[in-house]
Amino acid sequence: MPQISQLADTYFSQIFWMLVFFGLTFVIVGRGMVPQVVSTMTERNQRIGQDLAAAEAARNAAEAEQESWDEAEAAQRANAHALIAEAKHKASLATQASLAEATARIEAQVTSAEARIIAARNAALGEFETVAAEIAQDITQRVAGLAVSTDDARSAVKGPFAHG
Amino acid sequence: MAAEAKVDPMHQFVIEPLFGSNNWAIAGHNIAFTNSALWMALSTLALVIFVSGGLRREVIPGRWQMAVESFTGFIDAMLATNVGPNGKKYVPYVFSLFMFILFANFIGLMPLGLVGIHPFTFTSHFTATGVLSLLSFGIVLVVGFAKHKLHFFSLFVPHGTPVAMIVPIFFVEVISFLVRPFSLGLRLFVAMMAGHVLLEVLSSFVITGGNAGPVLFAVAGLPSFLLMVGICALEILVAGIQAYVFALLTCVYLNDAENLH
């Protein structure tokens, strides 16, 4: 077993070179390179973390924006509905008012027209009475030779007219 | 070659000085640049090249950068779960430890023998793994005593220990604590050596079986070869697991030092 049989001759060289080369490894690789590699990884992880945080924040902002937009939209929609309802209400009120006015006007016209008709009819009936009385006077004059006064003729004619 | 069919499964662990560096020395101690040291250097080099691919620092990583980041992320997560937020500062050390062992284990398994280069798995030497385990243990001791002063000794008396048992428990816990660097280093060394010996022994069956004729090749050589394929896959798994276990236990021990219990 050379590890033991050569021990006395080689132990110092082994230990010496081991310290030299492990020392070199530690100084060059361990102290020189590893911190840089580790810092690269740390920086990358930080950057990834920051990017993720930024993305998260952006998403939250977008969601908040969406929410406020939704709210504004709902508010505007409600507003529009109210406006439409009010306009409808006003329009129906106006319609009712103008309808009532037109109805009243028509009613008035109808009433006055009726009154005029009644007056015309009465006037016409009066005319008939006068004409009938004159005719009756005239007939009595010619047939019976009686001179009937206008008032008597009128009152005689009036009876049938009143029932006519 | 065929005449000398005897395969020595331990030969792969022999340390040989390279480039005539036999007599290099510091303060009378030999520091020959051996094949072991060469593969340590190659592991370091491969690791530097690999991790430098992670330095592009792009926000959207490429495949290579992604691979490096998955390793650092793995170590980061391991320290975070085992030690907590205090564990962040050990990432460079545990990453170096894990990757150095992992690369050493993997490179030692590479079939470079096909092109005439024989990889040397230095993690199969306890002189090498011992250095790493003592380093980890040393860091635990330094951190533990620096952070908790003498209060660190309370680590050896678990909560709810009856008063009468405090002294014996204390000794048991101290022993188990002091065994840690040995178990840590030996576990890696034994696992790596066992696997490599097993592969070598099986390959010697294939070679000697093949030399002994078609019948023996069919009976012993071929099954051994098939078994080797499976064990190679197992060894790749073990290479990863052992590096992971070493790093994980280091994390667990560091947790003791950082947070007591």
mmCIF file with all atom_site columns, N, CA and C in Angstrom, chain A residues 79-93:
data_model
loop_
_atom_site.group_PDB
_atom_site.id
_atom_site.type_symbol
_atom_site.label_atom_id
_atom_site.label_alt_id
_atom_site.label_comp_id
_atom_site.label_asym_id
_atom_site.label_entity_id
_atom_site.label_seq_id
_atom_site.pdbx_PDB_ins_code
_atom_site.Cartn_x
_atom_site.Cartn_y
_atom_site.Cartn_z
_atom_site.occupancy
_atom_site.B_iso_or_equiv
_atom_site.pdbx_formal_charge
_atom_site.auth_seq_id
_atom_site.auth_comp_id
_atom_site.auth_asym_id
_atom_site.auth_atom_id
_atom_site.pdbx_PDB_model_num
ATOM 1  N N  . ASN A 1 79 ? -77.373 57.658 -15.005 1.00 0.00 ? 79 ASN A N  1
ATOM 2  C CA . ASN A 1 79 ? -77.665 59.054 -15.320 1.00 0.00 ? 79 ASN A CA 1
ATOM 3  C C  . ASN A 1 79 ? -78.519 59.146 -16.588 1.00 0.00 ? 79 ASN A C  1
ATOM 4  N N  . ALA A 1 80 ? -78.067 58.409 -17.599 1.00 0.00 ? 80 ALA A N  1
ATOM 5  C CA . ALA A 1 80 ? -78.763 58.430 -18.883 1.00 0.00 ? 80 ALA A CA 1
ATOM 6  C C  . ALA A 1 80 ? -80.189 57.914 -18.712 1.00 0.00 ? 80 ALA A C  1
ATOM 7  N N  . HIS A 1 81 ? -80.300 56.819 -17.910 1.00 0.00 ? 81 HIS A N  1
ATOM 8  C CA . HIS A 1 81 ? -81.638 56.274 -17.670 1.00 0.00 ? 81 HIS A CA 1
ATOM 9  C C  . HIS A 1 81 ? -82.545 57.321 -17.028 1.00 0.00 ? 81 HIS A C  1
ATOM 10 N N  . ALA A 1 82 ? -81.970 58.030 -16.016 1.00 0.00 ? 82 ALA A N  1
ATOM 11 C CA . ALA A 1 82 ? -82.747 59.043 -15.310 1.00 0.00 ? 82 ALA A CA 1
ATOM 12 C C  . ALA A 1 82 ? -83.196 60.126 -16.290 1.00 0.00 ? 82 ALA A C  1
ATOM 13 N N  . LEU A 1 83 ? -82.230 60.552 -17.127 1.00 0.00 ? 83 LEU A N  1
ATOM 14 C CA . LEU A 1 83 ? -82.551 61.600 -18.108 1.00 0.00 ? 83 LEU A CA 1
ATOM 15 C C  . LEU A 1 83 ? -83.695 61.161 -19.014 1.00 0.00 ? 83 LEU A C  1
ATOM 16 N N  . ILE A 1 84 ? -83.550 59.913 -19.499 1.00 0.00 ? 84 ILE A N  1
ATOM 17 C CA . ILE A 1 84 ? -84.570 59.407 -20.424 1.00 0.00 ? 84 ILE A CA 1
ATOM 18 C C  . ILE A 1 84 ? -85.930 59.359 -19.737 1.00 0.00 ? 84 ILE A C  1
ATOM 19 N N  . ALA A 1 85 ? -85.907 58.843 -18.466 1.00 0.00 ? 85 ALA A N  1
ATOM 20 C CA . ALA A 1 85 ? -87.170 58.726 -17.738 1.00 0.00 ? 85 ALA A CA 1
ATOM 21 C C  . ALA A 1 85 ? -87.801 60.095 -17.547 1.00 0.00 ? 85 ALA A C  1
ATOM 22 N N  . GLU A 1 86 ? -86.946 61.076 -17.187 1.00 0.00 ? 86 GLU A N  1
ATOM 23 C CA . GLU A 1 86 ? -87.463 62.422 -16.944 1.00 0.00 ? 86 GLU A CA 1
ATOM 24 C C  . GLU A 1 86 ? -88.069 63.002 -18.228 1.00 0.00 ? 86 GLU A C  1
ATOM 25 N N  . ALA A 1 87 ? -87.293 62.783 -19.323 1.00 0.00 ? 87 ALA A N  1
ATOM 26 C CA . ALA A 1 87 ? -87.759 63.314 -20.605 1.00 0.00 ? 87 ALA A CA 1
ATOM 27 C C  . ALA A 1 87 ? -89.112 62.690 -20.983 1.00 0.00 ? 87 ALA A C  1
ATOM 28 N N  . LYS A 1 88 ? -89.209 61.367 -20.741 1.00 0.00 ? 88 LYS A N  1
ATOM 29 C CA . LYS A 1 88 ? -90.457 60.671 -21.060 1.00 0.00 ? 88 LYS A CA 1
ATOM 30 C C  . LYS A 1 88 ? -91.601 61.249 -20.242 1.00 0.00 ? 88 LYS A C  1
ATOM 31 N N  . HIS A 1 89 ? -91.265 61.429 -18.926 1.00 0.00 ? 89 HIS A N  1
ATOM 32 C CA . HIS A 1 89 ? -92.274 61.948 -18.018 1.00 0.00 ? 89 HIS A CA 1
ATOM 33 C C  . HIS A 1 89 ? -92.764 63.305 -18.490 1.00 0.00 ? 89 HIS A C  1
ATOM 34 N N  . LYS A 1 90 ? -91.776 64.195 -18.794 1.00 0.00 ? 90 LYS A N  1
ATOM 35 C CA . LYS A 1 90 ? -92.099 65.552 -19.238 1.00 0.00 ? 90 LYS A CA 1
ATOM 36 C C  . LYS A 1 90 ? -92.947 65.488 -20.501 1.00 0.00 ? 90 LYS A C  1
ATOM 37 N N  . ALA A 1 91 ? -92.496 64.632 -21.419 1.00 0.00 ? 91 ALA A N  1
ATOM 38 C CA . ALA A 1 91 ? -93.189 64.547 -22.700 1.00 0.00 ? 91 ALA A CA 1
ATOM 39 C C  . ALA A 1 91 ? -94.642 64.108 -22.493 1.00 0.00 ? 91 ALA A C  1
ATOM 40 N N  . SER A 1 92 ? -94.813 63.105 -21.587 1.00 0.00 ? 92 SER A N  1
ATOM 41 C CA . SER A 1 92 ? -96.190 62.627 -21.377 1.00 0.00 ? 92 SER A CA 1
ATOM 42 C C  . SER A 1 92 ? -97.044 63.707 -20.703 1.00 0.00 ? 92 SER A C  1
ATOM 43 N N  . LEU A 1 93 ? -96.393 64.460 -19.763 1.00 0.00 ? 93 LEU A N  1
ATOM 44 C CA . LEU A 1 93 ? -97.119 65.551 -19.111 1.00 0.00 ? 93 LEU A CA 1
ATOM 45 C C  . LEU A 1 93 ? -97.577 66.577 -20.148 1.00 0.00 ? 93 LEU A C  1
#
